[in-house]
Coordinates of C-alpha atoms in Angstrom, one line a residue:
Chain I
S2 CA 79.4 46.2 38.3
I3 CA 82.5 48.2 38.6
V4 CA 83.6 50.7 36.0
L5 CA 87.2 51.4 35.6
V6 CA 88.9 53.8 33.3
I7 CA 92.0 52.4 31.9
H8 CA 93.8 53.5 28.9
S9 CA 95.9 50.7 27.7
S10 CA 94.4 48.6 25.0
Y11 CA 95.2 45.3 26.6
Y12 CA 93.7 46.2 29.9
N13 CA 90.8 47.8 28.1
L14 CA 90.1 44.5 26.6
V15 CA 90.1 42.9 30.0
W16 CA 88.0 45.5 31.8
K17 CA 85.6 46.3 29.1
T18 CA 84.5 42.7 29.1
F19 CA 83.8 42.9 32.8
S20 CA 80.8 45.0 32.2
T21 CA 79.5 42.3 29.9
N22 CA 80.3 39.5 32.2
F23 CA 82.9 38.1 29.9
L24 CA 86.5 37.7 30.3
L25 CA 88.3 37.0 27.1
L26 CA 91.7 35.4 27.3
G27 CA 94.1 35.5 24.4
S28 CA 94.0 31.9 23.4
G29 CA 91.5 30.1 25.7
S30 CA 88.4 31.5 27.2
A31 CA 87.0 31.4 30.7
V32 CA 83.8 33.1 31.5
I33 CA 83.2 34.6 34.9
D34 CA 79.8 35.3 36.3
M35 CA 79.7 38.7 37.8
E36 CA 77.3 37.8 40.5
N37 CA 79.7 35.3 41.9
M38 CA 82.4 37.9 41.8
D39 CA 80.3 40.3 43.8
D40 CA 79.7 37.8 46.6
T41 CA 83.3 37.3 47.4
S42 CA 84.5 40.8 46.7
G43 CA 87.7 40.6 48.7
S44 CA 89.1 37.3 47.7
S45 CA 87.8 37.4 44.2
F46 CA 90.2 40.2 43.3
E47 CA 93.1 38.2 44.5
D48 CA 91.9 35.3 42.5
M49 CA 91.5 37.7 39.6
G50 CA 95.0 38.7 40.2
E51 CA 96.2 35.1 40.1
M52 CA 94.3 34.3 37.0
H53 CA 95.5 37.5 35.5
Q54 CA 99.1 36.5 36.3
R55 CA 98.7 33.2 34.6
M56 CA 97.2 34.9 31.6
K57 CA 100.1 37.2 31.5
E58 CA 102.6 34.4 31.7
E59 CA 101.0 32.7 28.8
E60 CA 100.9 35.8 26.7
E61 CA 104.3 37.1 27.7
V62 CA 106.1 35.3 25.0
T63 CA 103.9 36.6 22.3
A64 CA 102.9 40.0 23.6
E65 CA 106.3 41.1 24.9
A66 CA 106.7 43.9 22.5
A67 CA 103.1 45.2 23.0
A68 CA 103.5 44.9 26.8
T69 CA 106.7 47.0 26.8
E70 CA 104.8 49.7 24.9
E71 CA 102.0 49.7 27.5
D72 CA 104.3 49.7 30.4
N73 CA 105.3 53.3 30.1
G74 CA 103.3 55.0 32.7
E75 CA 100.1 53.0 32.4
Y76 CA 100.3 51.3 35.7
G77 CA 100.0 54.6 37.4
D78 CA 96.5 55.0 36.1
F79 CA 94.8 52.3 38.1
L80 CA 92.3 53.6 40.6
G81 CA 91.7 51.6 43.7
M82 CA 92.0 47.8 44.0
K83 CA 95.3 47.7 45.8
G84 CA 95.8 44.0 45.6
L85 CA 95.4 44.0 41.8
K86 CA 97.4 47.1 41.4
G87 CA 100.2 45.6 43.5
Q88 CA 100.3 42.5 41.3
L89 CA 100.1 44.3 38.1
G90 CA 102.5 46.9 39.3
R91 CA 105.1 44.2 40.1
Q92 CA 104.5 42.5 36.8
V93 CA 105.0 45.7 34.9
A94 CA 108.0 46.7 37.0
G95 CA 109.5 43.4 36.2
E96 CA 109.0 43.8 32.5
V97 CA 110.5 47.3 32.6
W98 CA 113.6 45.9 34.3
Q99 CA 113.9 43.2 31.7
A100 CA 113.6 45.6 28.9
G101 CA 116.1 48.0 30.5
K102 CA 118.6 45.2 31.1
Q103 CA 118.3 44.0 27.5
Q104 CA 119.0 47.5 26.2
A105 CA 121.9 48.0 28.5
S106 CA 123.5 44.7 27.6
K107 CA 123.1 45.5 23.9
A108 CA 124.7 48.9 24.3
F109 CA 127.5 47.4 26.3
N110 CA 128.2 44.7 23.8
L111 CA 128.3 47.3 21.1
Y112 CA 130.6 49.9 22.6
A113 CA 132.6 48.2 25.3
N114 CA 133.4 45.2 23.3
I115 CA 137.1 44.9 23.3
D116 CA 136.9 42.3 20.7
I117 CA 136.8 45.1 18.2
L118 CA 140.5 45.8 19.0
R119 CA 141.5 42.1 19.2
P120 CA 142.8 41.8 15.6
Y121 CA 145.1 44.7 16.1
F122 CA 146.9 43.0 18.9
D123 CA 147.5 39.8 17.0
V124 CA 151.3 39.8 16.9
E125 CA 154.3 37.7 17.7
P126 CA 157.3 38.9 19.7
N127 CA 159.7 38.5 16.8
Q128 CA 157.4 40.5 14.6
V129 CA 157.4 43.3 17.1
R130 CA 161.2 43.2 17.4
N131 CA 161.5 43.3 13.6
R132 CA 159.2 46.3 13.3
L133 CA 161.1 48.1 16.0
I134 CA 164.4 47.7 14.1
E135 CA 162.8 48.5 10.8
S136 CA 161.5 51.8 12.1
L137 CA 165.0 53.1 12.0
I138 CA 165.8 51.9 8.5
P139 CA 164.5 54.2 5.8
V140 CA 163.2 52.3 2.8
R141 CA 164.7 52.9 -0.6
M142 CA 161.9 52.1 -3.0
I143 CA 159.4 54.9 -3.1
N144 CA 157.9 54.1 -6.4
F145 CA 155.3 51.7 -5.1
P146 CA 153.4 51.8 -1.9
Q147 CA 155.3 50.4 1.1
K148 CA 153.6 48.0 3.4
V149 CA 152.6 49.4 6.8
A150 CA 151.6 46.9 9.4
G151 CA 148.4 47.9 11.2
E152 CA 148.9 46.8 14.8
L153 CA 148.6 48.7 18.0
Y154 CA 150.5 46.6 20.5
G155 CA 153.9 47.9 19.6
P156 CA 152.9 51.6 19.5
M157 CA 151.0 51.4 22.8
M158 CA 154.0 49.8 24.5
L159 CA 156.3 52.4 23.1
V160 CA 154.1 55.2 24.3
F161 CA 154.0 53.8 27.8
T162 CA 157.7 53.3 27.7
M163 CA 158.1 56.9 26.7
V164 CA 155.9 58.0 29.6
A165 CA 158.1 56.1 32.0
I166 CA 161.3 57.6 30.5
L167 CA 159.7 61.1 30.6
L168 CA 158.8 60.6 34.3
H169 CA 162.4 59.7 35.0
G170 CA 163.7 62.7 33.2
M171 CA 161.3 65.0 35.0
K172 CA 162.1 63.6 38.4
T173 CA 165.8 63.7 38.0
S174 CA 165.8 67.3 36.8
G175 CA 163.5 68.4 39.6
T176 CA 160.8 69.7 37.4
V177 CA 158.0 71.2 39.4
I178 CA 154.6 71.0 37.9
R179 CA 152.3 73.7 39.3
E180 CA 148.9 72.9 37.9
G181 CA 148.7 69.2 37.7
T182 CA 150.7 66.1 38.4
L183 CA 153.9 64.7 37.0
M184 CA 152.2 61.5 35.9
G185 CA 149.3 63.4 34.3
T186 CA 151.6 65.6 32.4
A187 CA 153.8 62.7 31.1
I188 CA 150.8 60.7 30.0
G189 CA 149.1 63.7 28.5
T190 CA 152.1 64.7 26.5
C191 CA 152.9 61.2 25.1
F192 CA 149.4 60.1 24.3
G193 CA 148.5 63.5 23.1
Y194 CA 151.3 63.6 20.6
W195 CA 150.7 60.1 19.4
M196 CA 146.9 60.5 18.9
G197 CA 146.9 64.1 18.0
V198 CA 149.7 64.2 15.4
S199 CA 148.4 60.9 13.9
S200 CA 145.0 62.4 13.4
F201 CA 146.4 65.7 12.0
I202 CA 148.7 63.9 9.5
Y203 CA 145.8 61.6 8.6
F204 CA 143.7 64.6 7.9
L205 CA 146.5 66.1 5.8
A206 CA 146.9 62.8 4.0
Y207 CA 143.2 62.9 3.2
L208 CA 143.6 66.3 1.8
C209 CA 146.7 65.3 -0.2
N210 CA 145.1 62.1 -1.5
A211 CA 147.6 59.8 0.2
Q212 CA 146.8 56.1 0.5
I213 CA 147.0 55.6 4.2
T214 CA 144.4 54.6 6.8
M215 CA 144.2 55.9 10.3
L216 CA 145.3 52.7 11.8
Q217 CA 148.4 52.6 9.6
M218 CA 149.2 56.2 10.5
L219 CA 148.8 55.4 14.2
S220 CA 151.0 52.4 13.8
L221 CA 153.7 54.3 11.8
L222 CA 153.9 57.2 14.2
G223 CA 153.9 54.8 17.2
Y224 CA 156.9 52.9 15.9
G225 CA 158.5 56.2 15.0
L226 CA 158.6 56.9 18.7
F227 CA 161.1 54.1 19.2
G228 CA 163.9 56.5 18.1
H229 CA 162.6 59.1 20.5
C230 CA 162.6 56.6 23.4
M231 CA 166.2 55.7 22.7
V232 CA 167.4 59.2 22.4
L233 CA 165.7 60.3 25.6
F234 CA 166.8 57.3 27.5
I235 CA 170.4 58.0 26.7
T236 CA 170.4 61.8 27.1
Y237 CA 168.4 61.9 30.3
N238 CA 171.2 59.9 31.9
V239 CA 174.3 61.2 30.1
H240 CA 174.4 64.9 30.1
F241 CA 176.3 66.1 27.1
H242 CA 174.8 68.8 25.0
S243 CA 176.6 67.9 21.9
L244 CA 175.7 64.2 22.3
F245 CA 172.1 65.1 22.4
Y246 CA 172.4 67.1 19.1
I247 CA 174.2 64.3 17.4
L248 CA 171.7 61.7 18.5
W249 CA 168.8 64.1 17.6
L250 CA 170.0 64.4 14.1
V251 CA 171.0 60.8 13.6
I252 CA 168.4 58.7 15.3
G253 CA 165.6 61.2 15.1
G254 CA 166.5 61.8 11.5
L255 CA 166.5 58.1 10.6
S256 CA 163.1 57.5 12.1
T257 CA 161.7 60.6 10.4
L258 CA 163.2 59.5 7.1
R259 CA 161.5 56.1 7.4
M260 CA 158.1 57.6 8.0
V261 CA 158.6 60.2 5.3
A262 CA 159.7 57.6 2.8
V263 CA 156.6 55.4 3.5
L264 CA 154.4 58.4 3.1
I265 CA 156.1 59.5 -0.1
S266 CA 155.6 56.1 -1.6
R267 CA 151.9 56.4 -0.9
T268 CA 151.4 59.9 -2.4
V269 CA 151.4 61.1 -5.9
G270 CA 152.4 64.6 -7.0
Q271 CA 155.3 66.8 -5.8
T272 CA 153.4 69.4 -3.8
P273 CA 151.3 67.0 -1.8
R274 CA 154.4 65.0 -1.0
L275 CA 156.2 68.1 0.1
I276 CA 153.3 69.3 2.3
L277 CA 152.7 66.0 4.0
C278 CA 156.3 65.0 4.6
G279 CA 157.5 68.4 5.5
T280 CA 154.8 68.7 8.2
L281 CA 155.6 65.3 9.6
A282 CA 159.3 65.8 9.6
A283 CA 159.0 69.2 11.4
L284 CA 156.6 67.9 14.0
H285 CA 158.6 64.7 14.8
M286 CA 162.0 66.4 15.1
L287 CA 160.6 69.4 17.0
F288 CA 158.8 67.1 19.5
L289 CA 162.1 65.4 20.4
L290 CA 163.7 68.8 20.9
Y291 CA 160.8 69.9 23.0
L292 CA 160.9 66.8 25.2
H293 CA 164.6 67.2 25.8
F294 CA 164.6 70.9 26.8
A295 CA 161.2 71.3 28.4
Y296 CA 161.4 68.4 30.9
H297 CA 165.1 68.2 31.6
K298 CA 166.9 71.1 33.1
M299 CA 170.6 70.8 33.1
V300 CA 171.9 69.6 36.4
E301 CA 175.4 68.9 37.5
G302 CA 174.9 65.2 38.1
I303 CA 172.4 62.5 38.9
L304 CA 173.8 61.9 42.4
D305 CA 173.1 65.4 43.4
T306 CA 169.4 65.2 42.9
L307 CA 169.2 61.8 44.5
E308 CA 170.9 63.1 47.6
G309 CA 167.6 64.3 48.8
P310 CA 166.6 67.4 50.6
N311 CA 170.1 68.4 51.6
I312 CA 170.6 69.8 48.1
P313 CA 167.9 72.2 46.9
P314 CA 165.8 70.5 44.2
I315 CA 166.5 72.7 41.2
Q316 CA 170.1 73.4 40.4
R317 CA 170.3 75.7 37.5
V318 CA 173.9 75.2 36.9
A319 CA 174.6 76.6 33.5
R320 CA 176.0 74.1 31.2
D321 CA 178.6 76.4 29.7
V322 CA 180.1 77.5 32.9
P323 CA 183.1 75.2 32.7
V324 CA 183.6 76.2 29.0
V325 CA 183.2 79.8 29.8
A326 CA 185.4 79.5 32.8
S327 CA 188.1 77.8 30.9
A328 CA 187.8 80.2 28.0
V329 CA 188.1 83.1 30.5
V330 CA 191.1 81.5 32.1
N331 CA 192.7 80.9 28.7
A332 CA 192.0 84.5 27.7
T333 CA 193.4 85.8 30.9
I334 CA 196.5 83.7 30.6
K335 CA 197.0 84.8 27.0
S336 CA 196.5 88.4 27.9
I337 CA 198.9 88.1 30.8
A338 CA 201.4 86.4 28.6
A339 CA 201.0 89.1 26.0
V340 CA 201.4 91.8 28.7
V341 CA 204.4 90.0 30.0
Q342 CA 205.9 89.6 26.6
S343 CA 205.3 93.2 25.7
Q344 CA 207.2 94.3 28.7
Chain P
M1 CA 68.1 21.9 17.3
R2 CA 69.9 19.0 18.9
S3 CA 73.2 20.2 17.5
K4 CA 72.5 23.7 18.8
M5 CA 71.6 22.4 22.2
A6 CA 74.8 20.4 22.2
E7 CA 76.7 23.5 21.2
V8 CA 75.2 25.5 24.0
E9 CA 75.9 22.7 26.4
E10 CA 79.5 22.5 25.1
S11 CA 79.8 26.2 25.3
S12 CA 78.3 26.3 28.7
K13 CA 80.7 23.6 30.0
P14 CA 83.7 25.9 30.2
L15 CA 81.3 28.4 31.9
F16 CA 80.9 26.2 34.9
A17 CA 84.3 24.6 34.7
G18 CA 85.9 28.0 34.8
L19 CA 83.8 29.0 37.7
S20 CA 85.0 26.1 39.8
D21 CA 88.5 26.8 38.7
I22 CA 88.5 30.3 40.0
S23 CA 87.5 29.6 43.5
I24 CA 89.5 26.5 44.1
S25 CA 93.0 27.1 43.1
E26 CA 94.4 23.6 43.8
D27 CA 92.4 22.1 40.9
I28 CA 94.1 24.3 38.4
P29 CA 96.8 22.3 36.7
V30 CA 100.1 23.9 37.1
E31 CA 102.8 23.3 34.6
G32 CA 106.4 23.4 35.1
D33 CA 109.0 22.6 37.7
I34 CA 108.8 23.9 41.2
S35 CA 112.0 22.3 42.5
M36 CA 114.1 24.0 45.1
P37 CA 117.6 24.5 43.7
V38 CA 120.2 22.1 45.2
G39 CA 122.3 25.0 46.4
S40 CA 119.8 25.9 49.1
Q41 CA 122.7 25.2 51.4
N42 CA 124.2 28.4 50.1
A43 CA 121.2 30.3 51.3
D44 CA 121.6 28.7 54.7
N45 CA 125.3 29.7 54.6
D46 CA 124.4 33.2 53.7
F47 CA 122.1 33.5 56.6
S48 CA 124.6 32.0 58.9
T49 CA 127.3 34.4 57.9
L50 CA 124.9 37.3 58.5
D51 CA 124.4 36.1 61.9
E52 CA 127.9 35.5 62.9
P53 CA 129.8 38.1 64.8
V54 CA 131.7 40.7 62.8
K55 CA 135.0 39.6 64.3
D56 CA 134.6 36.2 62.6
T57 CA 133.9 37.7 59.2
I58 CA 136.8 40.0 59.4
L59 CA 139.2 37.3 60.6
R60 CA 138.1 35.0 57.9
D61 CA 138.7 37.6 55.2
L62 CA 142.1 38.5 56.8
R63 CA 143.1 34.9 56.8
A64 CA 142.2 34.5 53.2
V65 CA 144.2 37.7 52.4
G66 CA 147.2 36.4 54.5
Q67 CA 147.1 33.1 52.7
K68 CA 147.4 34.8 49.4
F69 CA 150.3 36.9 50.7
V70 CA 152.1 33.7 51.4
H71 CA 151.4 32.4 47.9
V72 CA 152.9 35.6 46.5
M73 CA 156.0 35.4 48.6
Y74 CA 156.6 31.8 47.5
P75 CA 155.3 31.8 44.0
K76 CA 154.6 28.2 43.1
K77 CA 152.3 27.2 40.3
S78 CA 149.2 27.1 42.4
S79 CA 145.9 28.3 41.4
A80 CA 144.7 29.6 44.8
L81 CA 145.1 33.2 43.8
L82 CA 143.1 32.7 40.7
R83 CA 140.4 30.5 42.1
D84 CA 139.1 32.7 44.9
W85 CA 140.2 36.1 43.8
D86 CA 139.5 39.0 46.0
L87 CA 140.4 42.7 45.8
W88 CA 140.9 43.3 49.6
G89 CA 144.6 42.5 49.5
P90 CA 145.3 44.8 46.5
L91 CA 143.4 47.6 48.1
L92 CA 145.2 47.2 51.4
L93 CA 148.6 47.1 49.7
C94 CA 147.8 50.0 47.4
V95 CA 146.7 52.3 50.2
T96 CA 149.7 51.4 52.3
L97 CA 152.1 52.1 49.5
A98 CA 150.4 55.4 48.6
L99 CA 150.3 56.6 52.2
M100 CA 154.0 55.8 52.6
L101 CA 155.0 57.4 49.4
Q102 CA 153.1 60.5 50.3
G103 CA 155.3 61.2 53.3
G104 CA 152.7 63.2 55.1
S105 CA 154.1 66.7 54.6
V106 CA 152.5 69.5 52.6
D107 CA 155.7 71.2 51.6
S108 CA 155.2 73.4 48.5
E109 CA 158.7 72.8 47.3
E110 CA 158.2 69.1 47.1
D111 CA 155.5 69.2 44.4
G112 CA 157.4 66.7 42.4
R113 CA 156.6 64.0 45.0
P114 CA 153.8 61.7 44.0
Q115 CA 150.6 62.4 45.7
F116 CA 148.3 59.8 47.2
A117 CA 145.9 60.0 44.3
E118 CA 148.7 59.7 41.8
V119 CA 150.0 56.5 43.2
F120 CA 146.5 55.1 43.6
V121 CA 145.6 55.9 40.0
I122 CA 148.8 54.6 38.6
I123 CA 148.4 51.2 40.3
W124 CA 144.8 50.7 39.4
F125 CA 144.8 52.1 35.9
G126 CA 148.1 50.3 35.2
S127 CA 146.5 47.1 36.3
V128 CA 143.4 47.7 34.2
I129 CA 145.6 48.4 31.1
I130 CA 147.7 45.3 31.6
T131 CA 144.6 43.2 32.1
L132 CA 143.1 44.6 28.9
N133 CA 146.3 44.0 27.1
S134 CA 146.6 40.4 28.2
K135 CA 142.9 39.8 27.3
L136 CA 143.4 41.3 23.8
L137 CA 146.5 39.1 23.3
G138 CA 144.3 36.1 23.8
G139 CA 144.5 35.3 27.4
T140 CA 142.1 33.0 29.2
I141 CA 142.2 34.8 32.5
S142 CA 139.3 36.9 33.6
F143 CA 139.4 40.6 34.3
F144 CA 139.1 40.5 38.1
Q145 CA 141.4 37.5 38.4
S146 CA 144.1 39.5 36.7
L147 CA 143.5 42.6 38.8
C148 CA 143.8 40.4 41.9
V149 CA 147.1 38.8 40.8
L150 CA 148.7 42.2 39.8
G151 CA 147.5 43.8 43.0
Y152 CA 148.8 41.0 45.3
C153 CA 152.2 41.0 43.5
I154 CA 152.8 44.6 44.7
L155 CA 153.6 43.0 48.2
P156 CA 157.3 42.7 47.6
L157 CA 157.5 46.3 46.6
T158 CA 155.6 47.4 49.7
V159 CA 158.0 45.5 51.8
A160 CA 160.9 47.2 49.9
M161 CA 159.3 50.6 50.6
I162 CA 159.2 49.8 54.4
V163 CA 162.9 48.8 54.2
C164 CA 163.8 51.9 52.3
R165 CA 162.1 54.1 54.8
I166 CA 164.0 52.4 57.6
V167 CA 167.3 52.8 55.7
L168 CA 166.5 56.4 55.1
L169 CA 166.1 57.0 58.8
G170 CA 169.8 56.2 59.1
G171 CA 170.9 58.9 56.6
S172 CA 170.7 59.5 52.9
G173 CA 174.2 59.1 51.5
L174 CA 175.7 57.0 48.7
V175 CA 175.7 53.9 50.8
S176 CA 172.0 54.2 51.6
F177 CA 171.3 54.8 48.0
V178 CA 173.2 51.6 46.9
V179 CA 171.4 49.6 49.6
R180 CA 168.0 51.0 48.5
L181 CA 168.8 50.3 44.9
I182 CA 169.6 46.7 45.6
V183 CA 166.5 46.2 47.7
V184 CA 164.2 47.8 45.2
T185 CA 165.7 46.0 42.3
A186 CA 165.4 42.6 44.0
S187 CA 161.8 43.2 45.1
F188 CA 160.8 44.5 41.7
S189 CA 162.2 41.5 39.9
W190 CA 160.5 39.3 42.6
S191 CA 157.1 41.0 41.8
T192 CA 157.5 40.6 38.1
F193 CA 158.5 36.9 38.5
A194 CA 155.6 36.2 40.8
S195 CA 153.0 37.8 38.6
T196 CA 154.4 36.1 35.5
A197 CA 154.1 32.8 37.3
F198 CA 150.4 33.4 37.6
L199 CA 149.6 35.3 34.5
A200 CA 151.7 33.8 31.8
D201 CA 150.1 30.4 32.1
S202 CA 146.9 31.8 30.6
Q203 CA 148.6 32.9 27.4
P204 CA 149.6 31.0 24.3
P205 CA 153.2 29.9 24.8
N206 CA 154.9 32.0 22.2
R207 CA 153.4 35.2 23.3
K208 CA 154.5 35.2 26.9
A209 CA 157.1 38.0 26.2
L210 CA 154.3 40.3 25.0
V211 CA 152.5 40.0 28.2
V212 CA 155.5 40.1 30.5
Y213 CA 156.8 43.4 29.1
P214 CA 153.9 45.6 30.3
V215 CA 154.0 43.9 33.7
F216 CA 157.8 44.6 33.8
L217 CA 157.2 48.3 32.9
F218 CA 154.4 48.6 35.5
Y219 CA 156.5 47.3 38.4
F220 CA 159.5 49.2 37.1
V221 CA 157.6 52.5 37.4
I222 CA 156.4 51.7 40.9
G223 CA 159.9 50.6 41.9
W224 CA 161.4 53.8 40.5
M225 CA 158.8 55.8 42.5
I226 CA 159.9 54.0 45.6
L227 CA 163.6 54.4 44.9
T228 CA 163.4 58.1 44.2
F229 CA 161.4 58.7 47.3
S230 CA 163.0 61.1 49.8
P231 CA 161.4 62.2 53.0
S232 CA 161.2 65.8 53.7
H233 CA 162.4 65.9 57.2

């Protein structure tokens, strides 16, 4: 008789019964005479393996949970009997694979399921158009909470549009990014602003007891970027200093006023309203200012930069040179006239 | 006594029956189907494609890619691009475009030029985002089919890049800029139209504009990168 030391309970059951010439199956029962087994020692173990496999297949449905518990490291404990070990090892490996696959697919379905985001993209084109236009119209009624649509399609498209506009502005002004790439900077700036400022204002809203959810805040700020996109698109192509300031005040101001009005309508108390809306207004207006000046050095004209390598990439032509020049000329003429007149 | 004997006999029956069952495996009743799957021809095909010379495999793949190029250049409402999607063509186009946009010089002044990795990342991540967007909007197209279509529709822009480089060899003045502008605009609208012909069918009819806009933006950014490309020599 052969004595094996095996730790798992299931296999203990199998091998313990060997010593008593019994082999107990789960449901049925088959009894093996040990003398017969000893006679055909080689083949009997393969037969044992076959029988064992059939037993396993019967019990797999019911004993799946128990089997996965035993799988962890037990198959390494068999001593000798290579045929059987191979069979059992393969069985066990197969079960480990199944269990792992199930776990992985569960995790994937939980975290990588884009269906979570599906309801936020359920919009019609005319809805998006209406919300874009409304983002520049401040609401009048601040006594009861204004409705904020919770969708993410419009804000995401606006952020990507702003990335494209920013890229265009950086390229035409010959911005040189030392540590990083143009694209990375543009994406980082736009997405960072959208997500970061939304989270910060949401946190402030939580402190000030405002009735707004994170999704609504993301949506509100995203649509507020529509004004920014328009201003940047115009001023990256038309280089008038004063035009930028006017647009900054008007369009930037309108979109800020809308966001502020919505937030006011959802907050009670003067001080919380002031804190929340002051912060948002400051951040929104300053961001537009930053985007204009940081990524758009003044150049003489678009054609110059598109001429290519013949012109050096960065032309820091001061904006005020013509003004200064004309002022100097005027002053010179006046002084000459004064001198002439005094003579 | 009799019943006990009968019991013993009955209990001993499985004893001997089990014995015979062990040694002779054919007598054991086997349940279930052991039928070869009908698609065993596929297994034969696989083996035969393993044995064929490498030239045949490559030529077959190249022919498939070339056929899809033709479908892109003349976008009819065919489903060939969608049915057998592959990503070889997009990879080829993306690498060609990125290499040409790089220019091959390591001038420190021209840091504003897109690097190879930048173009590669823009194309692939842009395609992934557009695919996710169209799936979220309720599209019926699968992930890789959409990647395949978007990648193949970069072909007109790659052709425009080649034309731009040739035009730039002749000088870089206003005339060349206007020519390049026209070529890039035409190819970018061709790309957008071609990919819309394939992608928009899988959307509900009133939401086509929502899917077309990101595609438009994507090809616009690539077209703008091509237009503002200037060689260093």
